[in-house]
Short mmCIF file of C-alpha atoms and ligand atoms in Angstrom, two decimals:
data_model
loop_
_atom_site.label_atom_id
_atom_site.label_comp_id
_atom_site.label_asym_id
_atom_site.label_seq_id
_atom_site.Cartn_x
_atom_site.Cartn_y
_atom_site.Cartn_z
CA UNK A 494 8.06 15.77 11.91
CA UNK A 495 5.16 14.40 9.84
CA UNK A 496 3.46 11.14 10.85
CA UNK A 497 4.94 7.89 9.40
CA UNK A 498 1.83 7.19 7.28
CA UNK A 499 2.28 10.59 5.64
CA UNK A 500 6.01 10.25 5.10
CA UNK A 501 5.73 6.82 3.45
CA UNK A 502 3.39 8.27 0.81
CA UNK A 503 5.72 11.16 -0.04
CA UNK A 504 9.06 9.56 -0.84
CA UNK A 505 9.10 10.32 -4.56
CA UNK A 506 12.15 12.56 -4.30
CA UNK A 507 13.80 13.38 -7.59
CA UNK A 508 10.78 12.35 -9.66
CA UNK A 509 8.56 15.10 -8.26
CA UNK A 510 7.39 17.20 -11.19
CA UNK A 511 7.01 14.31 -13.62
CA UNK A 512 3.46 13.50 -14.67
CA UNK A 513 2.44 10.30 -12.92
CA UNK A 514 1.84 9.57 -9.25
CA UNK A 515 3.52 6.18 -9.56
CA UNK A 516 6.85 5.54 -11.29
CA UNK A 517 7.05 3.90 -14.71
CA UNK A 518 8.27 0.30 -14.64
CA UNK A 519 11.36 -0.16 -16.78
CA UNK A 520 11.57 -3.83 -17.71
CA UNK A 521 15.19 -4.00 -18.67
CA UNK A 522 18.26 -6.12 -18.60
CA UNK A 523 20.16 -3.89 -21.05
CA UNK A 524 20.69 -0.20 -20.36
CA UNK A 525 22.08 1.72 -23.35
CA UNK A 526 24.89 4.31 -23.18
CA UNK A 527 26.46 6.64 -25.73
CA UNK A 528 30.11 6.49 -24.71
CA UNK A 529 32.54 3.84 -23.54
CA UNK A 530 33.13 5.83 -20.39
CA UNK A 531 29.41 5.99 -19.60
CA UNK A 532 29.07 2.27 -20.37
CA UNK A 533 31.65 1.36 -17.74
CA UNK A 534 31.17 4.13 -15.19
CA UNK A 535 27.39 4.64 -15.00
CA UNK A 536 25.35 3.26 -12.14
CA UNK A 537 23.17 1.37 -12.64
CA UNK A 538 24.88 0.03 -15.73
CA UNK A 539 22.77 -3.11 -15.95
CA UNK A 540 19.17 -3.94 -15.10
CA UNK A 541 20.11 -6.43 -12.38
CA UNK A 542 21.11 -3.51 -10.14
CA UNK A 543 17.59 -2.13 -10.46
CA UNK A 544 16.35 1.05 -12.14
CA UNK A 545 14.01 3.92 -11.26
CA UNK A 546 11.28 1.97 -9.50
CA UNK A 547 13.87 0.17 -7.35
CA UNK A 548 15.39 3.48 -6.23
CA UNK A 549 11.97 4.78 -5.21
CA UNK A 550 11.26 1.58 -3.31
CA UNK A 551 14.63 1.79 -1.53
CA UNK A 552 13.89 5.39 -0.53
CA UNK A 553 10.50 4.43 0.87
CA UNK A 554 11.89 1.45 2.80
CA UNK A 555 14.67 3.63 4.22
CA UNK A 556 11.98 6.02 5.40
CA UNK A 557 9.94 3.17 6.90
CA UNK A 558 12.80 1.82 9.02
CA UNK A 559 14.62 5.12 9.56
CA UNK A 560 17.74 3.82 7.81
CA UNK A 561 20.32 5.15 5.36
CA UNK A 562 20.76 2.08 3.17
CA UNK A 563 18.51 -0.52 1.54
CA UNK A 564 19.46 -3.47 -0.63
CA UNK A 565 16.65 -5.32 -2.41
CA UNK A 566 16.33 -9.07 -2.89
CA UNK A 567 13.94 -11.24 -4.84
CA UNK A 568 12.16 -12.66 -1.78
CA UNK A 569 12.25 -12.65 1.99
CA UNK A 570 14.31 -15.80 2.38
CA UNK A 571 16.93 -14.40 0.02
CA UNK A 572 17.05 -11.20 2.09
CA UNK A 573 17.64 -13.25 5.27
CA UNK A 574 20.33 -15.32 3.55
CA UNK A 575 21.98 -12.20 2.11
CA UNK A 576 22.13 -10.46 5.49
CA UNK A 577 23.50 -13.57 7.21
CA UNK A 578 26.05 -14.41 4.49
CA UNK A 579 27.27 -10.81 4.66
CA UNK A 580 28.18 -11.26 8.33
CA UNK A 581 29.30 -14.88 8.68
CA UNK A 582 32.44 -16.36 7.06
CA UNK A 583 34.05 -19.79 7.07
CA UNK A 584 35.06 -20.62 10.65
CA UNK A 585 32.44 -18.21 12.00
CA UNK A 586 29.37 -18.87 14.13
CA UNK A 587 25.84 -17.52 14.25
CA UNK A 588 23.13 -17.59 16.95
CA UNK A 589 19.56 -17.98 15.71
CA UNK A 590 16.29 -18.17 17.66
CA UNK A 591 14.64 -21.57 17.94
CA UNK A 592 11.55 -19.89 16.49
CA UNK A 593 13.25 -18.53 13.33
CA UNK A 594 11.33 -18.93 10.06
CA UNK A 595 12.12 -22.55 9.05
CA UNK A 596 13.98 -21.89 5.79
CA UNK A 597 16.12 -19.20 7.51
CA UNK A 598 17.12 -21.78 10.13
CA UNK A 599 17.76 -24.27 7.32
CA UNK A 600 20.04 -21.77 5.55
CA UNK A 601 22.09 -21.44 8.73
CA UNK A 602 22.13 -25.10 9.66
CA UNK A 603 22.68 -26.53 6.16
CA UNK A 604 24.24 -23.91 3.86
CA UNK A 605 26.42 -22.11 6.41
CA UNK A 606 27.64 -25.48 7.67
CA UNK A 607 28.62 -26.43 4.10
CA UNK A 608 30.48 -23.13 3.94
CA UNK A 609 32.47 -23.99 7.09
CA UNK A 610 30.55 -21.90 9.63
CA UNK A 611 28.41 -23.13 12.50
CA UNK A 612 25.08 -22.27 14.05
CA UNK A 613 23.51 -22.54 17.51
CA UNK A 614 19.82 -22.13 18.27
CA UNK A 615 18.78 -20.10 21.28
CA UNK A 616 15.56 -19.92 23.27
CA UNK A 617 13.81 -16.82 21.86
CA UNK A 618 13.03 -15.75 25.45
CA UNK A 619 16.70 -15.96 26.48
CA UNK A 620 17.18 -12.17 26.78
CA UNK A 621 20.50 -11.24 28.39
CA UNK A 622 21.26 -14.96 28.79
CA UNK A 623 22.44 -14.80 25.15
CA UNK A 624 25.83 -13.75 26.60
CA UNK A 625 26.49 -17.35 27.68
CA UNK A 626 26.11 -18.64 24.11
CA UNK A 627 28.48 -16.18 22.48
CA UNK A 628 31.74 -17.76 21.37
CA UNK A 629 34.99 -16.09 20.30
CA UNK A 630 34.06 -16.92 16.68
CA UNK A 631 30.43 -15.64 16.88
CA UNK A 632 29.95 -13.27 13.95
CA UNK A 633 26.20 -12.54 14.03
CA UNK A 634 23.07 -12.86 16.16
CA UNK A 635 19.86 -13.30 14.20
CA UNK A 636 16.54 -12.29 15.77
CA UNK A 637 12.95 -12.72 14.69
CA UNK A 638 10.27 -11.36 16.98
CA UNK A 639 7.63 -12.60 17.41
CA UNK A 640 9.01 -15.93 16.25
CA UNK A 641 7.49 -17.94 13.42
CA UNK A 642 4.66 -20.33 14.39
CA UNK A 643 5.06 -20.03 18.18
CA UNK A 644 5.13 -16.21 18.45
CA UNK A 645 7.57 -15.75 21.34
CA UNK A 646 8.73 -12.15 21.69
CA UNK A 647 12.48 -11.67 22.16
CA UNK A 648 14.00 -8.99 24.35
CA UNK A 649 15.73 -7.17 21.49
CA UNK A 650 17.26 -4.37 23.60
CA UNK A 651 18.84 -6.93 25.99
CA UNK A 652 20.27 -8.98 23.11
CA UNK A 653 21.49 -6.03 21.03
CA UNK A 654 23.14 -4.37 24.07
CA UNK A 655 25.25 -7.48 24.71
CA UNK A 656 26.03 -7.88 21.01
CA UNK A 657 27.18 -4.26 20.81
CA UNK A 658 29.48 -4.68 23.82
CA UNK A 659 31.09 -7.63 22.02
CA UNK A 660 31.12 -6.00 18.57
CA UNK A 661 28.82 -8.65 17.06
CA UNK A 662 26.35 -7.50 14.36
CA UNK A 663 22.67 -8.23 14.98
CA UNK A 664 20.09 -8.92 12.28
CA UNK A 665 16.32 -8.63 12.92
CA UNK A 666 13.64 -10.15 10.71
CA UNK A 667 10.92 -7.48 11.02
CA UNK A 668 8.36 -9.03 8.69
CA UNK A 669 5.65 -9.41 11.38
CA UNK A 670 6.13 -5.83 12.61
CA UNK A 671 6.12 -4.72 8.95
CA UNK A 672 8.28 -1.68 9.71
CA UNK A 673 5.46 0.02 11.64
CA UNK A 674 4.92 -1.91 14.86
CA UNK A 675 8.58 -2.55 15.67
CA UNK A 676 11.68 -0.43 15.01
CA UNK A 677 14.62 -2.82 15.48
CA UNK A 678 17.25 -0.25 14.51
CA UNK A 679 16.04 2.03 17.33
CA UNK A 680 16.31 -0.95 19.69
CA UNK A 681 19.96 -1.46 18.79
CA UNK A 682 19.84 -3.89 15.85
CA UNK A 683 22.34 -3.31 13.03
CA UNK A 684 20.43 -4.84 10.13
CA UNK A 685 16.71 -5.29 9.46
CA UNK A 686 15.36 -7.78 6.94
CA UNK A 687 11.89 -7.89 5.44
CA UNK A 688 9.90 -10.42 3.50
CA UNK A 689 8.06 -7.74 1.51
CA UNK A 690 6.04 -10.64 0.11
CA UNK A 691 3.82 -10.37 3.23
CA UNK A 692 2.34 -7.04 4.39
CA UNK A 693 4.33 -4.68 2.18
CA UNK A 694 3.11 -6.27 -1.06
CA UNK A 695 -0.11 -7.04 0.81
CA UNK A 696 -2.03 -8.79 -1.97
CA UNK A 697 -0.36 -12.23 -2.28
CA UNK A 698 0.69 -11.46 -5.86
CA UNK A 699 4.43 -10.77 -5.72
CA UNK A 700 7.65 -11.62 -3.88
CA UNK A 701 10.23 -9.26 -2.49
CA UNK A 702 12.95 -8.96 0.14
CA UNK A 703 14.90 -6.09 1.64
CA UNK A 704 18.04 -5.74 3.75
CA UNK A 705 18.21 -2.43 5.58
CA UNK A 706 20.96 -0.81 7.65
CA UNK A 707 22.51 2.51 8.59
CA UNK A 708 25.93 0.96 9.16
CA UNK A 709 28.26 1.87 6.28
CA UNK A 710 30.66 -1.01 6.80
CA UNK A 711 27.88 -3.60 6.94
CA UNK A 712 26.17 -2.05 3.94
CA UNK A 713 29.35 -2.40 1.88
CA UNK A 714 29.54 -6.06 2.84
CA UNK A 715 25.85 -6.56 1.98
CA UNK A 716 26.39 -4.94 -1.44
CA UNK A 717 29.44 -7.08 -2.17
CA UNK A 718 27.61 -10.30 -1.16
CA UNK A 719 24.59 -9.30 -3.21
CA UNK A 720 26.79 -8.65 -6.26
CA UNK A 721 28.61 -11.95 -5.81
CA UNK A 722 25.34 -13.93 -5.70
CA UNK A 723 23.69 -11.83 -8.43
CA UNK A 724 20.80 -10.90 -6.17
CA UNK A 725 18.14 -8.56 -7.50
CA UNK A 726 14.40 -7.85 -7.57
CA UNK A 727 12.24 -8.06 -10.70
CA UNK A 728 10.91 -4.61 -11.71
CA UNK A 729 7.24 -5.62 -11.60
CA UNK A 730 7.68 -7.02 -8.09
CA UNK A 731 9.50 -3.84 -7.05
CA UNK A 732 6.58 -1.81 -8.40
CA UNK A 733 4.02 -3.90 -6.50
CA UNK A 734 6.02 -3.62 -3.27
CA UNK A 735 6.21 0.17 -3.67
CA UNK A 736 2.50 0.38 -4.39
CA UNK A 737 1.76 -1.77 -1.35
CA UNK A 738 3.92 0.43 0.89
CA UNK A 739 1.74 3.46 0.19
CA UNK A 740 -1.30 1.79 1.83
CA UNK A 741 0.56 -0.35 4.38
CA UNK A 742 -0.38 1.71 7.40
CA UNK A 743 -4.12 1.66 6.69
CA UNK A 744 -4.16 -2.05 5.91
CA UNK A 745 -2.13 -2.91 9.01
CA UNK A 746 -4.57 -1.10 11.27
CA UNK A 747 -7.40 -3.21 9.85
CA UNK A 748 -5.40 -6.46 10.16
CA UNK A 749 -4.52 -5.52 13.74
CA UNK A 750 -8.10 -4.79 14.78
CA UNK A 751 -9.49 -7.92 13.09
CA UNK A 752 -6.83 -10.18 14.61
CA UNK A 753 -7.32 -8.80 18.11
CA UNK A 754 -11.07 -9.27 17.91
CA UNK A 755 -10.74 -12.81 16.62
CA UNK A 756 -7.95 -13.73 19.06
CA UNK A 757 -10.03 -12.55 22.04
CA UNK A 758 -13.05 -14.47 20.76
CA UNK A 759 -10.96 -17.62 20.27
CA UNK A 760 -9.48 -17.32 23.76
CA UNK A 761 -13.00 -17.86 25.16
CA UNK A 762 -13.76 -20.94 23.06
CA UNK A 763 -13.78 -24.30 24.86
CA UNK A 764 -11.98 -25.91 21.88
CA UNK A 765 -8.98 -23.60 22.33
CA UNK A 766 -6.27 -24.30 24.92
CA UNK A 767 -4.13 -21.22 24.21
CA UNK A 768 -3.99 -18.26 21.86
CA UNK A 769 -0.42 -17.30 20.93
CA UNK A 770 -0.70 -13.55 20.43
CA UNK A 771 1.66 -11.20 22.29
CA UNK A 772 -0.88 -8.35 22.42
CA UNK A 773 -3.18 -10.41 24.64
CA UNK A 774 -2.54 -9.66 28.33
CA UNK A 775 -2.55 -13.43 28.97
CA UNK A 776 0.60 -13.85 26.81
CA UNK A 777 3.81 -14.49 28.77
CA UNK A 778 5.47 -11.99 26.38
CA UNK A 779 2.91 -9.25 26.82
CA UNK A 780 5.09 -6.95 28.97
CA UNK A 781 8.03 -6.98 26.52
CA UNK A 782 5.67 -6.64 23.55
CA UNK A 783 4.04 -3.60 25.17
CA UNK A 784 7.40 -2.03 25.88
CA UNK A 785 8.88 -2.52 22.39
CA UNK A 786 5.98 -2.68 19.90
CA UNK A 787 3.46 0.00 18.99
CA UNK A 788 0.86 -2.47 17.71
CA UNK A 789 0.30 -5.97 16.40
CA UNK A 790 -0.32 -7.44 12.97
CA UNK A 791 -2.79 -10.04 11.74
CA UNK A 792 -0.81 -13.24 12.29
CA UNK A 793 -1.07 -15.34 15.44
CA UNK A 794 -1.16 -18.92 16.69
CA UNK A 795 -3.60 -21.19 18.39
CA UNK A 796 -3.21 -24.39 20.39
CA UNK A 797 -6.34 -26.51 20.34
CA UNK A 798 -7.51 -28.83 23.08
CA UNK A 799 -7.44 -32.55 22.34
CA UNK A 800 -9.55 -33.30 19.27
CA UNK A 801 -11.49 -36.43 18.35
CA UNK A 802 -10.37 -38.82 15.58
CA UNK A 803 -10.81 -37.17 12.16
CA UNK A 804 -11.65 -33.84 13.82
CA UNK A 805 -8.92 -31.83 12.09
CA UNK A 806 -10.01 -32.96 8.61
CA UNK A 807 -13.63 -32.07 9.39
CA UNK A 808 -12.56 -28.70 10.83
CA UNK A 809 -10.41 -27.79 7.81
CA UNK A 810 -13.06 -29.05 5.41
CA UNK A 811 -15.57 -26.58 6.84
CA UNK A 812 -13.36 -23.56 6.08
CA UNK A 813 -13.93 -21.54 2.91
CA UNK A 814 -13.15 -17.92 3.79
CA UNK A 815 -9.98 -19.13 5.49
CA UNK A 816 -7.74 -20.48 2.73
CA UNK A 817 -5.18 -23.13 3.54
CA UNK A 818 -1.87 -22.06 2.04
CA UNK A 819 1.55 -20.71 2.90
CA UNK A 820 2.54 -17.08 3.23
CA UNK A 821 0.47 -14.34 4.90
CA UNK A 822 0.06 -10.56 4.91
CA UNK A 823 -2.44 -10.40 2.05
CA UNK A 824 -6.05 -9.22 2.18
CA UNK A 825 -7.35 -12.79 2.56
CA UNK A 826 -7.62 -14.83 5.74
CA UNK A 827 -5.57 -18.01 5.98
CA UNK A 828 -5.36 -20.90 8.41
CA UNK A 829 -2.80 -23.70 8.47
CA UNK A 830 -2.05 -26.61 10.79
CA UNK A 831 1.62 -26.22 11.81
CA UNK A 832 2.75 -29.37 13.60
CA UNK A 833 4.44 -30.58 10.40
CA UNK A 834 6.76 -27.58 10.37
CA UNK A 835 7.71 -27.37 14.03
CA UNK A 836 11.39 -28.08 14.67
CA UNK A 837 11.75 -26.66 18.17
CA UNK A 838 14.61 -27.85 20.33
CA UNK A 839 14.81 -25.21 23.07
CA UNK A 840 13.28 -24.25 26.41
CA UNK A 841 10.11 -22.29 26.33
CA UNK A 842 8.20 -24.32 23.74
CA UNK A 843 7.44 -27.74 25.16
CA UNK A 844 5.58 -30.57 23.58
CA UNK A 845 3.10 -30.93 26.42
CA UNK A 846 0.31 -29.12 24.62
CA UNK A 847 -3.01 -30.90 24.52
CA UNK A 848 -3.80 -30.57 20.80
CA UNK A 849 -2.59 -29.34 17.42
CA UNK A 850 -0.96 -25.98 16.68
CA UNK A 851 -2.68 -23.75 14.11
CA UNK A 852 -1.60 -20.45 12.53
CA UNK A 853 -4.16 -17.88 11.54
CA UNK A 854 -3.73 -14.84 9.34
CA UNK A 855 -6.64 -12.43 9.65
CA UNK A 856 -7.31 -10.71 6.34
CA UNK A 857 -9.55 -7.76 5.62
CA UNK A 858 -12.91 -9.59 5.65
CA UNK A 859 -15.59 -8.72 8.23
CA UNK A 860 -14.61 -10.42 11.47
CA UNK A 861 -18.22 -11.44 12.10
CA UNK A 862 -18.06 -13.60 8.95
CA UNK A 863 -14.78 -15.16 10.08
CA UNK A 864 -16.20 -15.95 13.52
CA UNK A 865 -19.34 -17.50 12.00
CA UNK A 866 -17.20 -19.73 9.80
CA UNK A 867 -14.98 -20.84 12.69
CA UNK A 868 -18.08 -21.51 14.76
CA UNK A 869 -19.33 -23.90 12.06
CA UNK A 870 -15.87 -25.48 11.75
CA UNK A 871 -15.63 -26.09 15.52
CA UNK A 872 -19.03 -27.79 15.39
CA UNK A 873 -17.76 -29.99 12.52
CA UNK A 874 -14.57 -30.78 14.49
CA UNK A 875 -16.63 -32.41 17.23
CA UNK A 876 -18.26 -34.73 14.71
CA UNK A 877 -21.87 -35.90 14.47
CA UNK A 878 -23.74 -35.50 17.76
C1 LIG B 2244 9.18 -14.23 9.14
C2 LIG B 2244 9.46 -14.59 7.71
N1 LIG B 2244 10.64 -14.24 7.17
C3 LIG B 2244 10.94 -14.55 5.90
C4 LIG B 2244 10.06 -15.22 5.10
C5 LIG B 2244 10.42 -15.56 3.69
O1 LIG B 2244 9.76 -14.76 2.78
P1 LIG B 2244 9.54 -15.21 1.25
O2 LIG B 2244 8.38 -16.12 1.24
O3 LIG B 2244 9.32 -13.93 0.55
O4 LIG B 2244 10.80 -15.88 0.83
C6 LIG B 2244 8.81 -15.59 5.61
C7 LIG B 2244 7.84 -16.34 4.77
O5 LIG B 2244 6.84 -16.85 5.22
C8 LIG B 2244 8.51 -15.28 6.96
O6 LIG B 2244 7.34 -15.64 7.50
#
């Protein structure tokens, strides 16, 4: 079997023999047919279902996750919502980690509730304890590992084993692992979702989502839900996601190395109380991370020690290479303060930390430049001597 980085480059399939390396982008709503039969029977019969570039992207994503079926969505949140809405009906119940991406949690707690379902948050480190939260009406368990903002790693095999015993579908948001560092389907998950917007697109210039499964029955439900909501992916975004996939492996290795170097450097800084990065041996999740992941990406968290009045503004004002903005996974480094977004209500994340929570995405710049900038920013944080 060829290596994953080789296989992801060679998923052109039926188009082999045509003249270009990359597929043409067909910008189309209308697809024309010559007969009434073809008009009503052909698939795809309408641009919303996607055309050539979408099929190539689906093939590549199936290869990435080792899955039979892929359904595309216009962004990562839509992919999460599509997967969840395909599993949970009125009267049903879903379990979500306390550290789920905020808008995914909001979909469950607001939209699903409007639709007559209910949602319970669980401690992302709950492991086999998930069994105690399962109710007769539980229809799905959502997982995201490491979790957003606080980076707890969940014991996916423990959770999926219990879900399988009870016949409950599991959904894993694998955006951080990017399809390379974590293989949720091999660890027992039924559905994987991706915000392709992050590492797969990789250049902060397009959105995309994907719902991936090998389960025929779930796939049929995902397709029906997607049709009902009119979910699709714009052809230019599909093209950019496919193009990004071809270089994903190489970029991820660079993000991984840069983030590890910076995380280790930050862990030694007196201004830093804790680095939230599961690949650091000091992380409480390191053992599970090491067992289940083959590497780590460029996104991690940081708890600062107590800072003086005005220190955060001075710190952020000294950053230029690190942009302050949402999203991550592109070639540029980003840093955001996160306390605004934290809505934790469960166990392992307590509010006893000494200072603010930051999230860093390490881009593809030289790490020495990033360290030099943070050094200056830490000096600014302290204020005039
Ligand atoms: C883990 C995770 N899942 C899903 C999403 C949503 O992706 P999108 O921004 O494409 O809607 C994000 C966005 O930050 C994310 O971090």
